[in-house]
Amino acid sequence: MAPSSKTAATLNELAAGSVGGAAQVLVGQPLDTVKTRAQIAPAGMFKGPMDILLQTVRKEGFLALYKGMASPLFGIAGVNSLLFAAYGVSKRIISPFPQLSLKETAAAGAMAGAINAVLASPVEMFKVRMQGQYGDKTDKRLSVIAREMWSQWGFRKGVMRGYWVTVAREIPAYAGFYTAYEFSRRQFAQKYGPELPVWAVLASGSTGGMAYWLSSYPLDVVKSRVQLRTTPPTGTPVQYIAAELRAVVAEGGVAGLFRGLSPTLIRSIPAAASTFAAYELTREFLEKTTGV
């Protein structure tokens, strides 16, 4: 592929990723709020995911399920654009051939995940801190939280809090995500040919979404807790991640590492499906339009 063609292909991936990311947020945010609150709420505050959903709507209103959406909605264009572009570039680095093996796909996904953490970390941090407010009079707007995190802790310990645990989460998450997605697509392609029906793309995306969380969920619990803390973590990333994992197990047993997993898996089906459907349809349109 010529340099100009590579640039055009990357731009197509950036644009398609933005559309896919917006679809993901709009579809998945309510259950993402349930997931985050399950991870970070004080012990005994909720009886389970359904209780979180019902209490949130009853006490704060339906729109509270979209609390914290501004951060990912505005940031998701950059996050998903970076992710899909990084994945496309990673595939081209790993192999000059368009059809990668599943092992190569996992490696490209891991590379893309590590790169994606640069933008995903602050977006997630602001979202978690918004979702960790329960409708009190002292609740803060996103702009206030952003200003306080910057003024009190600066860029590294404030805005980028939880960066290394986000990296640790994204590497296995996207290795699993893209491997499951590609495996599903190839199985469908054997039966239906390379031009898959939309439902097959949706099903493949859903499979990838579930693999994402099954590959990384305990680290997501750690990330949410670290990002919500009033003070930044201390020690090396390995030390504070290990300390947080031990704290979660001490508080709720091994099951605590998977608190909120069920609504997350349910959310992953429509969220990932809509992401890939929007991404693939946009990318195909741009390929036809630009010829790349």
Tab-separated table of C-alpha atoms in Angstrom:
chain	number	residue	atom	x	y	z
A	1	MET	CA	0.000	0.000	0.000
A	2	ALA	CA	1.435	3.382	-1.012
A	3	PRO	CA	2.080	6.001	1.727
A	4	SER	CA	-0.811	8.178	0.549
A	5	SER	CA	-3.120	5.163	0.541
A	6	LYS	CA	-1.993	4.237	4.049
A	7	THR	CA	-2.753	7.772	5.228
A	8	ALA	CA	-6.186	7.718	3.616
A	9	ALA	CA	-6.921	4.304	5.140
A	10	THR	CA	-5.928	5.582	8.590
A	11	LEU	CA	-8.143	8.660	8.168
A	12	ASN	CA	-11.040	6.406	7.180
A	13	GLU	CA	-10.452	4.331	10.311
A	14	LEU	CA	-10.358	7.477	12.450
A	15	ALA	CA	-13.659	8.758	11.071
A	16	ALA	CA	-15.395	5.382	11.273
A	17	GLY	CA	-14.107	4.908	14.822
A	18	SER	CA	-15.672	8.212	15.861
A	19	VAL	CA	-19.085	7.157	14.591
A	20	GLY	CA	-18.768	3.724	16.180
A	21	GLY	CA	-17.722	5.230	19.503
A	22	ALA	CA	-20.672	7.607	19.642
A	23	ALA	CA	-23.036	4.695	19.000
A	24	GLN	CA	-21.406	2.724	21.800
A	25	VAL	CA	-21.866	5.485	24.378
A	26	LEU	CA	-25.468	6.244	23.490
A	27	VAL	CA	-26.467	2.584	23.667
A	28	GLY	CA	-24.356	1.406	26.580
A	29	GLN	CA	-24.178	4.290	29.065
A	30	PRO	CA	-27.113	3.323	31.375
A	31	LEU	CA	-25.731	-0.123	32.154
A	32	ASP	CA	-22.219	1.306	32.327
A	33	THR	CA	-23.450	3.505	35.178
A	34	VAL	CA	-24.873	0.423	36.906
A	35	LYS	CA	-21.552	-1.371	36.387
A	36	THR	CA	-19.447	1.446	37.806
A	37	ARG	CA	-21.672	1.931	40.836
A	38	ALA	CA	-21.558	-1.808	41.539
A	39	GLN	CA	-17.760	-1.560	41.581
A	40	ILE	CA	-17.372	1.561	43.712
A	41	ALA	CA	-20.438	1.897	45.951
A	42	PRO	CA	-19.916	1.476	49.717
A	43	ALA	CA	-20.719	-1.993	51.041
A	44	GLY	CA	-24.411	-2.434	51.769
A	45	MET	CA	-25.555	0.565	49.751
A	46	PHE	CA	-27.111	-1.611	47.047
A	47	LYS	CA	-28.380	-5.196	47.025
A	48	GLY	CA	-27.322	-5.890	43.456
A	49	PRO	CA	-27.369	-4.557	39.888
A	50	MET	CA	-31.167	-4.390	39.656
A	51	ASP	CA	-31.332	-2.515	42.959
A	52	ILE	CA	-28.753	-0.040	41.630
A	53	LEU	CA	-30.880	0.511	38.548
A	54	LEU	CA	-34.115	0.964	40.483
A	55	GLN	CA	-32.655	3.185	43.214
A	56	THR	CA	-30.860	5.362	40.690
A	57	VAL	CA	-34.019	5.976	38.685
A	58	ARG	CA	-36.220	6.432	41.769
A	59	LYS	CA	-33.919	8.816	43.652
A	60	GLU	CA	-32.161	10.666	40.833
A	61	GLY	CA	-34.407	10.248	37.805
A	62	PHE	CA	-33.953	8.303	34.579
A	63	LEU	CA	-31.366	10.694	33.187
A	64	ALA	CA	-29.059	9.824	36.097
A	65	LEU	CA	-28.318	6.613	34.201
A	66	TYR	CA	-26.542	8.845	31.698
A	67	LYS	CA	-24.511	10.568	34.407
A	68	GLY	CA	-20.938	10.993	33.268
A	69	MET	CA	-21.878	10.547	29.617
A	70	ALA	CA	-20.434	13.903	28.568
A	71	SER	CA	-16.878	12.737	29.168
A	72	PRO	CA	-17.029	9.581	26.993
A	73	LEU	CA	-19.365	11.152	24.433
A	74	PHE	CA	-17.017	14.063	23.782
A	75	GLY	CA	-13.925	11.950	24.307
A	76	ILE	CA	-15.079	8.782	22.568
A	77	ALA	CA	-14.459	10.242	19.133
A	78	GLY	CA	-10.811	10.562	20.013
A	79	VAL	CA	-10.650	7.306	21.965
A	80	ASN	CA	-12.278	5.090	19.356
A	81	SER	CA	-10.628	6.911	16.497
A	82	LEU	CA	-7.265	6.256	18.133
A	83	LEU	CA	-8.223	2.652	18.873
A	84	PHE	CA	-9.338	1.699	15.381
A	85	ALA	CA	-6.512	3.620	13.744
A	86	ALA	CA	-3.968	2.048	16.130
A	87	TYR	CA	-5.397	-1.382	15.395
A	88	GLY	CA	-5.168	-0.786	11.652
A	89	VAL	CA	-1.579	0.422	11.942
A	90	SER	CA	-0.677	-2.433	14.317
A	91	LYS	CA	-1.993	-4.982	11.834
A	92	ARG	CA	0.124	-3.452	9.086
A	93	ILE	CA	3.201	-3.509	11.341
A	94	ILE	CA	2.703	-7.148	12.298
A	95	SER	CA	2.014	-8.438	8.808
A	96	PRO	CA	1.951	-7.077	5.248
A	97	PHE	CA	-0.959	-9.394	4.509
A	98	PRO	CA	-4.545	-8.272	5.211
A	99	GLN	CA	-5.613	-11.612	6.738
A	100	LEU	CA	-3.836	-12.056	10.066
A	101	SER	CA	-3.813	-15.251	12.072
A	102	LEU	CA	-5.746	-15.138	15.325
A	103	LYS	CA	-2.471	-14.963	17.279
A	104	GLU	CA	-1.388	-11.991	15.162
A	105	THR	CA	-4.829	-10.453	15.647
A	106	ALA	CA	-4.441	-10.780	19.423
A	107	ALA	CA	-1.014	-9.108	19.246
A	108	ALA	CA	-2.369	-6.235	17.143
A	109	GLY	CA	-5.288	-5.816	19.541
A	110	ALA	CA	-2.932	-5.723	22.528
A	111	MET	CA	-0.786	-3.066	20.814
A	112	ALA	CA	-3.858	-0.996	19.972
A	113	GLY	CA	-5.124	-1.295	23.541
A	114	ALA	CA	-1.857	-0.037	25.007
A	115	ILE	CA	-1.918	2.984	22.686
A	116	ASN	CA	-5.620	3.577	23.323
A	117	ALA	CA	-5.031	3.935	27.078
A	118	VAL	CA	-3.469	7.355	26.496
A	119	LEU	CA	-6.906	8.838	25.778
A	120	ALA	CA	-9.078	6.237	27.501
A	121	SER	CA	-7.570	6.914	30.932
A	122	PRO	CA	-8.703	10.551	31.400
A	123	VAL	CA	-12.054	9.902	29.719
A	124	GLU	CA	-12.697	6.994	32.094
A	125	MET	CA	-11.473	8.911	35.127
A	126	PHE	CA	-13.913	11.788	34.632
A	127	LYS	CA	-16.759	9.387	33.828
A	128	VAL	CA	-16.157	7.318	36.973
A	129	ARG	CA	-16.023	10.381	39.204
A	130	MET	CA	-19.336	11.606	37.772
A	131	GLN	CA	-20.960	8.182	38.186
A	132	GLY	CA	-19.685	8.003	41.768
A	133	GLN	CA	-22.053	10.822	42.778
A	134	TYR	CA	-25.475	9.778	44.017
A	135	GLY	CA	-27.697	12.801	43.585
A	136	ASP	CA	-26.672	14.762	46.675
A	137	LYS	CA	-26.736	18.551	46.832
A	138	THR	CA	-22.944	18.461	46.909
A	139	ASP	CA	-22.707	16.700	43.528
A	140	LYS	CA	-20.366	18.477	41.136
A	141	ARG	CA	-20.553	19.235	37.446
A	142	LEU	CA	-17.983	17.730	35.100
A	143	SER	CA	-16.345	21.132	34.604
A	144	VAL	CA	-15.870	21.491	38.378
A	145	ILE	CA	-14.396	18.005	38.714
A	146	ALA	CA	-12.021	18.651	35.837
A	147	ARG	CA	-10.896	21.947	37.320
A	148	GLU	CA	-10.375	20.450	40.781
A	149	MET	CA	-8.434	17.429	39.547
A	150	TRP	CA	-6.139	19.675	37.559
A	151	SER	CA	-5.618	22.312	40.247
A	152	GLN	CA	-5.156	19.863	43.141
A	153	TRP	CA	-3.200	17.081	41.510
A	154	GLY	CA	-2.001	18.271	38.115
A	155	PHE	CA	-1.875	16.293	34.908
A	156	ARG	CA	-0.200	13.013	35.888
A	157	LYS	CA	-1.829	12.407	39.300
A	158	GLY	CA	-5.082	14.171	38.483
A	159	VAL	CA	-6.191	14.072	34.867
A	160	MET	CA	-4.275	10.862	34.095
A	161	ARG	CA	-5.005	9.108	37.391
A	162	GLY	CA	-5.261	5.377	36.834
A	163	TYR	CA	-3.278	5.478	33.600
A	164	TRP	CA	-1.132	2.416	34.258
A	165	VAL	CA	-3.999	0.257	35.435
A	166	THR	CA	-5.890	1.393	32.331
A	167	VAL	CA	-2.940	0.199	30.231
A	168	ALA	CA	-2.955	-3.092	32.142
A	169	ARG	CA	-6.676	-3.449	31.443
A	170	GLU	CA	-6.632	-2.446	27.781
A	171	ILE	CA	-3.906	-4.873	26.672
A	172	PRO	CA	-5.726	-8.151	27.481
A	173	ALA	CA	-9.113	-6.542	26.852
A	174	TYR	CA	-8.455	-5.657	23.234
A	175	ALA	CA	-6.439	-8.781	22.576
A	176	GLY	CA	-9.563	-10.714	23.577
A	177	PHE	CA	-11.923	-8.294	21.881
A	178	TYR	CA	-10.386	-8.403	18.423
A	179	THR	CA	-9.595	-12.118	18.554
A	180	ALA	CA	-13.188	-13.032	19.396
A	181	TYR	CA	-14.535	-10.548	16.866
A	182	GLU	CA	-12.334	-11.824	14.037
A	183	PHE	CA	-12.992	-15.450	14.915
A	184	SER	CA	-16.746	-14.862	14.771
A	185	ARG	CA	-16.517	-12.912	11.518
A	186	ARG	CA	-14.507	-15.664	9.871
A	187	GLN	CA	-16.941	-18.325	10.983
A	188	PHE	CA	-19.818	-16.334	9.503
A	189	ALA	CA	-17.800	-15.608	6.342
A	190	GLN	CA	-17.338	-19.330	5.705
A	191	LYS	CA	-21.094	-19.673	5.529
A	192	TYR	CA	-22.242	-16.353	4.070
A	193	GLY	CA	-19.223	-15.099	2.135
A	194	PRO	CA	-17.097	-11.970	2.709
A	195	GLU	CA	-20.071	-9.573	2.471
A	196	LEU	CA	-21.637	-10.370	5.820
A	197	PRO	CA	-25.251	-9.541	6.615
A	198	VAL	CA	-25.642	-6.791	9.204
A	199	TRP	CA	-26.863	-9.219	11.869
A	200	ALA	CA	-23.625	-11.218	11.516
A	201	VAL	CA	-21.565	-8.059	12.076
A	202	LEU	CA	-23.721	-7.297	15.132
A	203	ALA	CA	-23.247	-10.824	16.475
A	204	SER	CA	-19.482	-10.679	15.926
A	205	GLY	CA	-19.279	-7.340	17.695
A	206	SER	CA	-21.279	-8.705	20.626
A	207	THR	CA	-18.924	-11.676	20.919
A	208	GLY	CA	-15.960	-9.316	20.930
A	209	GLY	CA	-17.582	-7.129	23.573
A	210	MET	CA	-18.122	-10.032	25.939
A	211	ALA	CA	-14.547	-11.255	25.389
A	212	TYR	CA	-13.296	-7.753	26.219
A	213	TRP	CA	-14.811	-7.846	29.694
A	214	LEU	CA	-14.108	-11.488	30.437
A	215	SER	CA	-10.443	-10.818	29.641
A	216	SER	CA	-10.057	-7.793	31.874
A	217	TYR	CA	-12.865	-7.281	34.380
A	218	PRO	CA	-10.916	-7.479	37.687
A	219	LEU	CA	-8.542	-4.809	36.375
A	220	ASP	CA	-11.533	-2.644	35.488
A	221	VAL	CA	-12.710	-2.884	39.101
A	222	VAL	CA	-9.263	-1.762	40.258
A	223	LYS	CA	-9.232	1.069	37.726
A	224	SER	CA	-12.594	2.427	38.878
A	225	ARG	CA	-11.580	2.337	42.538
A	226	VAL	CA	-8.227	3.999	41.900
A	227	GLN	CA	-9.802	6.744	39.799
A	228	LEU	CA	-12.483	7.495	42.391
A	229	ARG	CA	-10.138	7.816	45.370
A	230	THR	CA	-9.718	11.247	46.933
A	231	THR	CA	-5.932	10.903	46.695
A	232	PRO	CA	-3.757	9.357	43.983
A	233	PRO	CA	-2.260	5.886	44.462
A	234	THR	CA	1.220	5.515	45.909
A	235	GLY	CA	4.045	3.190	44.957
A	236	THR	CA	4.816	1.678	41.585
A	237	PRO	CA	1.939	0.651	39.282
A	238	VAL	CA	2.541	-3.021	40.080
A	239	GLN	CA	2.453	-2.261	43.810
A	240	TYR	CA	-0.726	-0.197	43.825
A	241	ILE	CA	-2.563	-2.510	41.440
A	242	ALA	CA	-1.634	-5.522	43.595
A	243	ALA	CA	-2.604	-3.646	46.774
A	244	GLU	CA	-6.004	-2.720	45.324
A	245	LEU	CA	-6.634	-6.293	44.179
A	246	ARG	CA	-5.879	-7.505	47.714
A	247	ALA	CA	-8.185	-4.836	49.176
A	248	VAL	CA	-11.067	-5.879	46.920
A	249	VAL	CA	-10.652	-9.544	47.876
A	250	ALA	CA	-10.379	-8.639	51.564
A	251	GLU	CA	-13.630	-6.652	51.386
A	252	GLY	CA	-15.758	-8.984	49.296
A	253	GLY	CA	-13.827	-12.144	48.541
A	254	VAL	CA	-12.850	-13.200	45.041
A	255	ALA	CA	-16.425	-12.421	43.972
A	256	GLY	CA	-15.648	-8.760	44.627
A	257	LEU	CA	-13.339	-8.774	41.614
A	258	PHE	CA	-16.371	-9.514	39.438
A	259	ARG	CA	-18.914	-7.216	41.094
A	260	GLY	CA	-21.071	-5.696	38.366
A	261	LEU	CA	-19.998	-8.210	35.715
A	262	SER	CA	-23.515	-9.378	34.838
A	263	PRO	CA	-24.877	-5.962	33.755
A	264	THR	CA	-21.566	-5.349	32.011
A	265	LEU	CA	-21.911	-8.480	29.895
A	266	ILE	CA	-25.531	-7.620	29.137
A	267	ARG	CA	-24.459	-4.090	28.177
A	268	SER	CA	-21.639	-5.389	25.994
A	269	ILE	CA	-24.026	-7.099	23.596
A	270	PRO	CA	-25.888	-4.038	22.235
A	271	ALA	CA	-22.974	-1.642	22.889
A	272	ALA	CA	-20.337	-3.614	21.018
A	273	ALA	CA	-22.801	-4.630	18.324
A	274	SER	CA	-23.761	-1.010	17.664
A	275	THR	CA	-20.107	0.055	17.746
A	276	PHE	CA	-19.020	-2.385	15.085
A	277	ALA	CA	-22.126	-1.987	12.971
A	278	ALA	CA	-21.636	1.801	12.900
A	279	TYR	CA	-17.880	1.402	12.364
A	280	GLU	CA	-18.128	-1.148	9.564
A	281	LEU	CA	-20.920	0.651	7.732
A	282	THR	CA	-19.094	3.986	7.960
A	283	ARG	CA	-15.782	2.458	6.886
A	284	GLU	CA	-17.364	0.700	3.916
A	285	PHE	CA	-19.024	3.950	2.868
A	286	LEU	CA	-15.724	5.831	3.130
A	287	GLU	CA	-13.867	3.092	1.248
A	288	LYS	CA	-16.331	3.367	-1.622
A	289	THR	CA	-16.197	7.160	-1.504
A	290	THR	CA	-12.408	7.503	-1.304
A	291	GLY	CA	-11.446	4.345	-3.162
A	292	VAL	CA	-9.084	3.283	-0.312
